[in-house]
PDB file of C-alpha atoms in Angstrom:
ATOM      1  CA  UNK K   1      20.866  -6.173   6.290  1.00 66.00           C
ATOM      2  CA  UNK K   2      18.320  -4.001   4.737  1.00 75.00           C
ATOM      3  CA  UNK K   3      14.615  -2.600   6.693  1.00 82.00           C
ATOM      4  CA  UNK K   4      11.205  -2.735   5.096  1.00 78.00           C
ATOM      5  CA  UNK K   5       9.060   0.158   4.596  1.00 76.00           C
ATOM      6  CA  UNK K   6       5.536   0.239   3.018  1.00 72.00           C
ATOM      7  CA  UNK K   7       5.267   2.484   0.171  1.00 69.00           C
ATOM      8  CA  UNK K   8       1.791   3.410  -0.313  1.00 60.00           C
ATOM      9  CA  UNK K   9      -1.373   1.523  -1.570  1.00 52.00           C
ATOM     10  CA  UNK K  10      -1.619   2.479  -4.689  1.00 56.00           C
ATOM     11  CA  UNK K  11       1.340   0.516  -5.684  1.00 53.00           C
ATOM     12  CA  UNK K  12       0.693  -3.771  -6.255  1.00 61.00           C
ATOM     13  CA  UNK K  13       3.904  -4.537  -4.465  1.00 65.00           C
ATOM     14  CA  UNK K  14       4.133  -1.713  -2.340  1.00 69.00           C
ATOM     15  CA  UNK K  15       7.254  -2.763   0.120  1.00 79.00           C
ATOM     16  CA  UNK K  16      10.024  -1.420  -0.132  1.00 84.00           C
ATOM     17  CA  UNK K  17      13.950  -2.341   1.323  1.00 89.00           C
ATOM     18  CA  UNK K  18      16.011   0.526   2.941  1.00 91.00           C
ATOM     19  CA  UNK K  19      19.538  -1.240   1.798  1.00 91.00           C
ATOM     20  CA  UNK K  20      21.980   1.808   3.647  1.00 90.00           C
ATOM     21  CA  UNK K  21      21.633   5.072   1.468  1.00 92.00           C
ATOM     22  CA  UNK K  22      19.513   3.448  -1.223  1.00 94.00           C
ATOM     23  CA  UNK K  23      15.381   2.434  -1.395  1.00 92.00           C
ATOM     24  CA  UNK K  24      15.001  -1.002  -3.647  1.00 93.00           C
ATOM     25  CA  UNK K  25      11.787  -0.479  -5.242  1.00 91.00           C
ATOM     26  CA  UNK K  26       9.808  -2.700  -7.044  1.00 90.00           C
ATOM     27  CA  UNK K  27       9.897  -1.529 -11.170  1.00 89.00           C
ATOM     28  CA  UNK K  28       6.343  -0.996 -11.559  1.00 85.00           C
ATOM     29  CA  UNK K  29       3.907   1.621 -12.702  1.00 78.00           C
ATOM     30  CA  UNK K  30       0.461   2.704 -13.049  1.00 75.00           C
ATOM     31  CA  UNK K  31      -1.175   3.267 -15.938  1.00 70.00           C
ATOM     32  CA  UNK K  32      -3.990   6.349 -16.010  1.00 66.00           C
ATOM     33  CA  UNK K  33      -6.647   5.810 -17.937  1.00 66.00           C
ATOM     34  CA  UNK K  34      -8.384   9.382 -19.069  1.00 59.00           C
ATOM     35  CA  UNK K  35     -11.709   8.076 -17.686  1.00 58.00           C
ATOM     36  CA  UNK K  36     -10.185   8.337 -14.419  1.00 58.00           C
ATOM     37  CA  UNK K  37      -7.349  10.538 -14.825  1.00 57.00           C
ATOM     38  CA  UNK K  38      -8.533  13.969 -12.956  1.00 58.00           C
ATOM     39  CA  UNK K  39      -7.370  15.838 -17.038  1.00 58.00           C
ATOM     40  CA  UNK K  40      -8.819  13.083 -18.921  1.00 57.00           C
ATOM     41  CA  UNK K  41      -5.068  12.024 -19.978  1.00 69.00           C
ATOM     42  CA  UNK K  42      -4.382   8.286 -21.441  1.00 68.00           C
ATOM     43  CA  UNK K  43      -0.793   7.749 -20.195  1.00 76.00           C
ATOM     44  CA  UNK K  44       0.455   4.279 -20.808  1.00 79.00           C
ATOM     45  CA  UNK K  45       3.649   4.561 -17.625  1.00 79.00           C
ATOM     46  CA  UNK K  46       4.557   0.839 -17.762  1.00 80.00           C
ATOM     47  CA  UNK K  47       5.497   0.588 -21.232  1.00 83.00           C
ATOM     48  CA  UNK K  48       7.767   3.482 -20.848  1.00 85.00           C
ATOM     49  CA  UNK K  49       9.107   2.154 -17.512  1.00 83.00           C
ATOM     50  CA  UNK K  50      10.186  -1.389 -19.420  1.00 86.00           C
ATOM     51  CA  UNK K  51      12.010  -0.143 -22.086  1.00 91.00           C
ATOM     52  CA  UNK K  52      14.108   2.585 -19.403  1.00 93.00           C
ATOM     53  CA  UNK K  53      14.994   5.348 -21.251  1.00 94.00           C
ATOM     54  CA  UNK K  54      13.572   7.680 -18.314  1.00 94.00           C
ATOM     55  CA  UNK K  55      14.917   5.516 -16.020  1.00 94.00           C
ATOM     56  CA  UNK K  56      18.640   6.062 -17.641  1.00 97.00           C
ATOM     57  CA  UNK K  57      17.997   9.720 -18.368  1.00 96.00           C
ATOM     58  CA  UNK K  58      17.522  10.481 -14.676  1.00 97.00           C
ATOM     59  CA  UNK K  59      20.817   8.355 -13.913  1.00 97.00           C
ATOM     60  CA  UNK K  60      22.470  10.795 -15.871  1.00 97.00           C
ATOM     61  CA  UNK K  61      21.102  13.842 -14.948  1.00 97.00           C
ATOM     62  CA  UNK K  62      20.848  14.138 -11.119  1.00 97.00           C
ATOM     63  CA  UNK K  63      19.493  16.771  -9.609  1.00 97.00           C
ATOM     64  CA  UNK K  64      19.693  18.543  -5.419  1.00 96.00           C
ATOM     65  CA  UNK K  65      15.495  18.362  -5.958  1.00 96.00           C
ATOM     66  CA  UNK K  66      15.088  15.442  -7.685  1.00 97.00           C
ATOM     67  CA  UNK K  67      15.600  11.740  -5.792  1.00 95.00           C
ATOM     68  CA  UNK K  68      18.477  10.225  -6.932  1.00 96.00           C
ATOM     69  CA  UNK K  69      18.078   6.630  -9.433  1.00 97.00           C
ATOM     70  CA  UNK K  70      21.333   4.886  -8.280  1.00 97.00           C
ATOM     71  CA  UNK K  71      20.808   1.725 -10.235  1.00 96.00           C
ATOM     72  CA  UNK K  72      18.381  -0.869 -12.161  1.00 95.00           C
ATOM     73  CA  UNK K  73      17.562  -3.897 -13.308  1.00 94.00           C
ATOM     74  CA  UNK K  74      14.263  -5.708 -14.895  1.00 92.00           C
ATOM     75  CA  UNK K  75      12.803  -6.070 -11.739  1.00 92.00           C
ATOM     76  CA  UNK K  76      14.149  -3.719  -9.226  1.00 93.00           C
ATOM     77  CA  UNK K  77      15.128  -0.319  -9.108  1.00 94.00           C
ATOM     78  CA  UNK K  78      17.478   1.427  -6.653  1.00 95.00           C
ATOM     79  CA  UNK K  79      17.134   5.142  -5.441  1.00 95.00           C
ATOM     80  CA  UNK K  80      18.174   7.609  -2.884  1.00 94.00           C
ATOM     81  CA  UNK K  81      16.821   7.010   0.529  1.00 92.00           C
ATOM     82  CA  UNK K  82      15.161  10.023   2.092  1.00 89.00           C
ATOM     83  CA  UNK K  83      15.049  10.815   5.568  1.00 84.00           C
ATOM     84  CA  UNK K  84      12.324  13.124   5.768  1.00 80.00           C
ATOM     85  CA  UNK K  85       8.715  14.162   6.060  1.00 77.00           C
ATOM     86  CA  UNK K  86       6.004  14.505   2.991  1.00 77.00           C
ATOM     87  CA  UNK K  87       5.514  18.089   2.125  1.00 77.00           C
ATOM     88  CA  UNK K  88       1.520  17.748   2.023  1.00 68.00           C
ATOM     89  CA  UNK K  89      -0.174  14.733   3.399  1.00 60.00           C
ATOM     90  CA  UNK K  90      -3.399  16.345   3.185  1.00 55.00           C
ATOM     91  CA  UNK K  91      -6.223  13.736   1.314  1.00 45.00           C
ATOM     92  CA  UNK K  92      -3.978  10.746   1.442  1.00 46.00           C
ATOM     93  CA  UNK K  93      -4.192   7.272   2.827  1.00 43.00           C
ATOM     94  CA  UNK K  94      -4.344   7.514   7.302  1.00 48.00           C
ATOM     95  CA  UNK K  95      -0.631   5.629   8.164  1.00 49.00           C
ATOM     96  CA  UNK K  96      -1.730   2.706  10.393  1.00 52.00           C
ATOM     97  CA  UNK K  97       1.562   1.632  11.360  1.00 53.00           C
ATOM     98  CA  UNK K  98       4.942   3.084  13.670  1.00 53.00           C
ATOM     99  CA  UNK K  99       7.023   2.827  10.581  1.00 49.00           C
ATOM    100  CA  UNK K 100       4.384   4.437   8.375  1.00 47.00           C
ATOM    101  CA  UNK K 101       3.538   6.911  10.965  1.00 48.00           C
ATOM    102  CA  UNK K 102       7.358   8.072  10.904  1.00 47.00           C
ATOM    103  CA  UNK K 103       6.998   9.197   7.198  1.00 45.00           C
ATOM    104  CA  UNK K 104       3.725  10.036   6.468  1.00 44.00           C
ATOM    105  CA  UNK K 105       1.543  11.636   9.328  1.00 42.00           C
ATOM    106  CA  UNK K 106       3.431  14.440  10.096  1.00 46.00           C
ATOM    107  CA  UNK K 107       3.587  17.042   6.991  1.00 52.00           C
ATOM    108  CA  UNK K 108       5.847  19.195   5.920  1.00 54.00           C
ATOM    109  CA  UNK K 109       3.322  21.920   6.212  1.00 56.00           C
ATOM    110  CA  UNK K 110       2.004  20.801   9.616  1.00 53.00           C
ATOM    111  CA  UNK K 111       4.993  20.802  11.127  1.00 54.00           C
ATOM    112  CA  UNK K 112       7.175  23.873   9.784  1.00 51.00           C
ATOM    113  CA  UNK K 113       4.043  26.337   8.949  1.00 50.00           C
ATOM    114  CA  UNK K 114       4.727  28.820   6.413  1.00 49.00           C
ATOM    115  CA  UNK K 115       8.220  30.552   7.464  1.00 52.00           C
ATOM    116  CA  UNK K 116      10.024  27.514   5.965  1.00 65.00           C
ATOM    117  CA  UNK K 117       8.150  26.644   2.802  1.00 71.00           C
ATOM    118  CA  UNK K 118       9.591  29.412   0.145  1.00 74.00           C
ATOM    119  CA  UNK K 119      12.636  27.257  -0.033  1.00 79.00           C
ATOM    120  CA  UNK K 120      10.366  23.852  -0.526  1.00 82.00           C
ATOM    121  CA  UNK K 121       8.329  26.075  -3.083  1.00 81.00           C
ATOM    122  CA  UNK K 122      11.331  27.013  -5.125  1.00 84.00           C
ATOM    123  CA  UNK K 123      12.852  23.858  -4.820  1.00 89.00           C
ATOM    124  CA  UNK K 124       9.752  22.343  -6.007  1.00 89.00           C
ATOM    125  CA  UNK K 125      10.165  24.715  -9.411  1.00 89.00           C
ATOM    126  CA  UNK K 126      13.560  24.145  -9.612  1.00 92.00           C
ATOM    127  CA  UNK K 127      13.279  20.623  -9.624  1.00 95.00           C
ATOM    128  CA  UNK K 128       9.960  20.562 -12.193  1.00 94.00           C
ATOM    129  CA  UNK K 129      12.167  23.069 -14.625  1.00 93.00           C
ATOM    130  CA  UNK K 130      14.911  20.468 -14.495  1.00 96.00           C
ATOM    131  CA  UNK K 131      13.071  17.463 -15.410  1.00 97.00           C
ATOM    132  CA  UNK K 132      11.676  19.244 -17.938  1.00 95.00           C
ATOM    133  CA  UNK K 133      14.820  20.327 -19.892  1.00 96.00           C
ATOM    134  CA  UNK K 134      16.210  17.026 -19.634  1.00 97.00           C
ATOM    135  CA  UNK K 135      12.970  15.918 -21.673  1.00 97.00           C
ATOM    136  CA  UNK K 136      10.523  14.509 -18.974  1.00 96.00           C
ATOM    137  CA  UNK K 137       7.459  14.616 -17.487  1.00 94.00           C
ATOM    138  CA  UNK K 138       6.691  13.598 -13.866  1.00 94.00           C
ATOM    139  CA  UNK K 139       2.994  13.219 -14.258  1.00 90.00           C
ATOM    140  CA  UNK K 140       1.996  12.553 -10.587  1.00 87.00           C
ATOM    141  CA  UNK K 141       2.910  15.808  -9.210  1.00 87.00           C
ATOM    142  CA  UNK K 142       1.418  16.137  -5.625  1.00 83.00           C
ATOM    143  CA  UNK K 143       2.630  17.220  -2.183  1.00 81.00           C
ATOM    144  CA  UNK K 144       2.591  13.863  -1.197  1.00 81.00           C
ATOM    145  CA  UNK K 145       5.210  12.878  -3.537  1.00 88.00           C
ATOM    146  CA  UNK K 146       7.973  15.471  -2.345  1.00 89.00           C
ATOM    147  CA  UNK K 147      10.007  15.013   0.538  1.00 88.00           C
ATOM    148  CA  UNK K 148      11.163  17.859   2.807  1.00 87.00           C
ATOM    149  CA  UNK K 149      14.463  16.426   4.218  1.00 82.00           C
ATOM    150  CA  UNK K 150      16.431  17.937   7.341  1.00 78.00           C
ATOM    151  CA  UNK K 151      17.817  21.001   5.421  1.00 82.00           C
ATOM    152  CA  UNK K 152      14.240  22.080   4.515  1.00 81.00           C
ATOM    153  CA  UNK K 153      14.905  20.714   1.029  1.00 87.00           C
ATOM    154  CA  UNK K 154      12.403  19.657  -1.710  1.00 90.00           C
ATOM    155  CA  UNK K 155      13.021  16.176  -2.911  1.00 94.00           C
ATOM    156  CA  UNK K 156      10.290  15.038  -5.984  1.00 95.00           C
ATOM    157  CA  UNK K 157       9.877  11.364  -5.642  1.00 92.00           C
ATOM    158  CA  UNK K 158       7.848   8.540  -7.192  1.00 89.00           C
ATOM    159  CA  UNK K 159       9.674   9.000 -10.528  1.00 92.00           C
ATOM    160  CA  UNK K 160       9.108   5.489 -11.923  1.00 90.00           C
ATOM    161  CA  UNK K 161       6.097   6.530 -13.930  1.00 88.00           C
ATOM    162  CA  UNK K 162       7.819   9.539 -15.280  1.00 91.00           C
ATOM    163  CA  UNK K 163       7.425   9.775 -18.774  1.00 92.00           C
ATOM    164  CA  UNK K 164       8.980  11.275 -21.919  1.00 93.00           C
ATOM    165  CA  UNK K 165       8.376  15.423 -22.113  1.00 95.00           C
ATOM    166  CA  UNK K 166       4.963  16.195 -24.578  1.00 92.00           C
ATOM    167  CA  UNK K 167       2.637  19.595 -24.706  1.00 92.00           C
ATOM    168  CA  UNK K 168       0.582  17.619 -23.283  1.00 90.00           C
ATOM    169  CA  UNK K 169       2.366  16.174 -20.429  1.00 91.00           C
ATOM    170  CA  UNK K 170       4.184  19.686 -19.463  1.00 92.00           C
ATOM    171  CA  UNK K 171       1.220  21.160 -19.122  1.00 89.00           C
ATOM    172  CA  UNK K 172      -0.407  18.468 -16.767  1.00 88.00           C
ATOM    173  CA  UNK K 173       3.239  19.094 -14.943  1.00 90.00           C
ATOM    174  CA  UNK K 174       2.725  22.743 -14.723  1.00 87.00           C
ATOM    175  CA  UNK K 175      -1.288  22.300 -13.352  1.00 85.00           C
ATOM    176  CA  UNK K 176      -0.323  19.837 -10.689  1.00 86.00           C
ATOM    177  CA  UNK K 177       2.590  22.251  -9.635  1.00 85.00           C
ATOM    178  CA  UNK K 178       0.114  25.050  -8.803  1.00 81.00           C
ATOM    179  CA  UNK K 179      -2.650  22.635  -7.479  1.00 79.00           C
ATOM    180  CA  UNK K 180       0.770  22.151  -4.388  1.00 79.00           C
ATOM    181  CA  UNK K 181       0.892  25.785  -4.354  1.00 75.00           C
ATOM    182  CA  UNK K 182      -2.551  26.675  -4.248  1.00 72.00           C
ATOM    183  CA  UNK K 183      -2.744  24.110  -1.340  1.00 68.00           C
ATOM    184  CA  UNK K 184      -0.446  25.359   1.039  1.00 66.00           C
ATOM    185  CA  UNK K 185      -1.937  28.746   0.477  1.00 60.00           C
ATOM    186  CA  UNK K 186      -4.710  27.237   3.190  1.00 55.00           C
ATOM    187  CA  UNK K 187      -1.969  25.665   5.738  1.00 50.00           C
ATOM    188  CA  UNK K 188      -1.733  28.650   6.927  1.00 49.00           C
ATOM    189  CA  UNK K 189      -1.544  31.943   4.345  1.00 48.00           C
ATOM    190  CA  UNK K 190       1.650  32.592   2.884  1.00 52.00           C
ATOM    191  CA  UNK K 191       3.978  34.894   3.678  1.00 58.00           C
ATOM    192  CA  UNK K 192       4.582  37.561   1.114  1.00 59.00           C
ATOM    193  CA  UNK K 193       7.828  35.946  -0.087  1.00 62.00           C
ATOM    194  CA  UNK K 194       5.733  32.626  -0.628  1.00 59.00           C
ATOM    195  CA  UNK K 195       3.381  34.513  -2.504  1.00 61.00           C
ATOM    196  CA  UNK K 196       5.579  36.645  -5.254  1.00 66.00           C
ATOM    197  CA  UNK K 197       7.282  32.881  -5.386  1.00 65.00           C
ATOM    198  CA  UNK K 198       4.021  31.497  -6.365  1.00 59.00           C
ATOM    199  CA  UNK K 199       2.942  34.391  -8.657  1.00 65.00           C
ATOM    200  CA  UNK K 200       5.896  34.119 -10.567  1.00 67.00           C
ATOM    201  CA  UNK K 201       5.466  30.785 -11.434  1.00 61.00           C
ATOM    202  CA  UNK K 202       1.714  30.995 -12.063  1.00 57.00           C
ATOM    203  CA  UNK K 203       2.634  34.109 -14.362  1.00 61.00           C
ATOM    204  CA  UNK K 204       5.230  31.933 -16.242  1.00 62.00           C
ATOM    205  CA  UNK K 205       3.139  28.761 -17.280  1.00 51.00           C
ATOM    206  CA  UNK K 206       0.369  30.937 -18.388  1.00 48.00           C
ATOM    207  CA  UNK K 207      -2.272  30.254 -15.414  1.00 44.00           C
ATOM    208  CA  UNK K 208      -2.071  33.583 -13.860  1.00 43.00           C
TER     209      UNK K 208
END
């Protein structure tokens, strides 16, 4: 017996099948063209996605911050079902439904307010840093694409258009990163441990 749940619009098949612990997702990514792409980047996601070297490499390598790829196959692929809220839902898509409501309209950051978000923030770097020495790039790094789950923990999701580690690509990483933390600078201030956690990494990729 397995539950739909709608995924977001930007996908083409954008249902999705809660099957116990797992999320069957469609295999399927976007390309970004650079005349659209807010850096100007051509990355060609699909390609990469069909030949699942990114996909395997995340298999292998799991990681507390990082949603779990359970399984795959040419047309499906299976990952860890979160039970949580979207850390930032701030400039996305208005949930029209109950089921959509339950995941998306109530943020992370709307609901917790800053006492709770140093441990998202680190878990957010911790999780980046990781997919990074294992080789890859996330590319769509936004606060809508990390869970917060019941233990206050960062989960990075939408990984199927995760790509193969460049310059390039780790810096796009590293700018979307503090584009979250910049954010939730607004929703409301930090608190001073948010803020030496956000220096830090600003200081460390170069930006600050």
């Amino acid at each position: 017996m397995c539950r739909e749940i709608e995924l977001g619009l930007s996908r083409k098949h954008n249902i999705g099948y809660i099957e116990g612990n797992t999320l069957r997702i469609s295999r399927e990514a976007n390309d970004w063209h650079k005349e659209r792409h807010l850096y100007g980047l051509d990355i060609k996601r699909q390609g990469v996605l069909n030949r699942g070297e990114v996909l395997q490499k995340l298999k292998d390598n799991p990681h507390k911050n990082i949603m779990r790829v359970c399984k795959f196959d040419k047309e499906w692929v299976w990952v860890e079902y979160i039970n949580g809220v979207v850390f930032d839902n701030r400039s996305q898509w208005t949930p029209k439904t109950d089921q959509e409501k339950d995941c998306y309209l109530m943020s992370h950051l709307n609901r917790l307010g800053c006492g709770n978000r140093t441990k998202v923030l680190q878990g957010i770097i911790d999780g980046v840093q990781h997919l990074h020495k294992i080789g890859i790039a996330h590319t769509d790094l936004t606060g809508f694409n990390v869970m917060v789950n019941e233990k206050h923990e960062a989960k990075i999701i939408d990984l199927l258009g995760a790509m193969p580690l460049t310059k390039k690509l780790q810096k796009l990483d590293d700018r979307l990163v503090l584009r979250i933390f910049e954010a939730s600078l607004t929703e409301p201030l930090m608190n001073i441990k948010e803020y030496r956690v956000w220096e830090k990494t600003a200081k460390n990729i170069g930006i600050r």
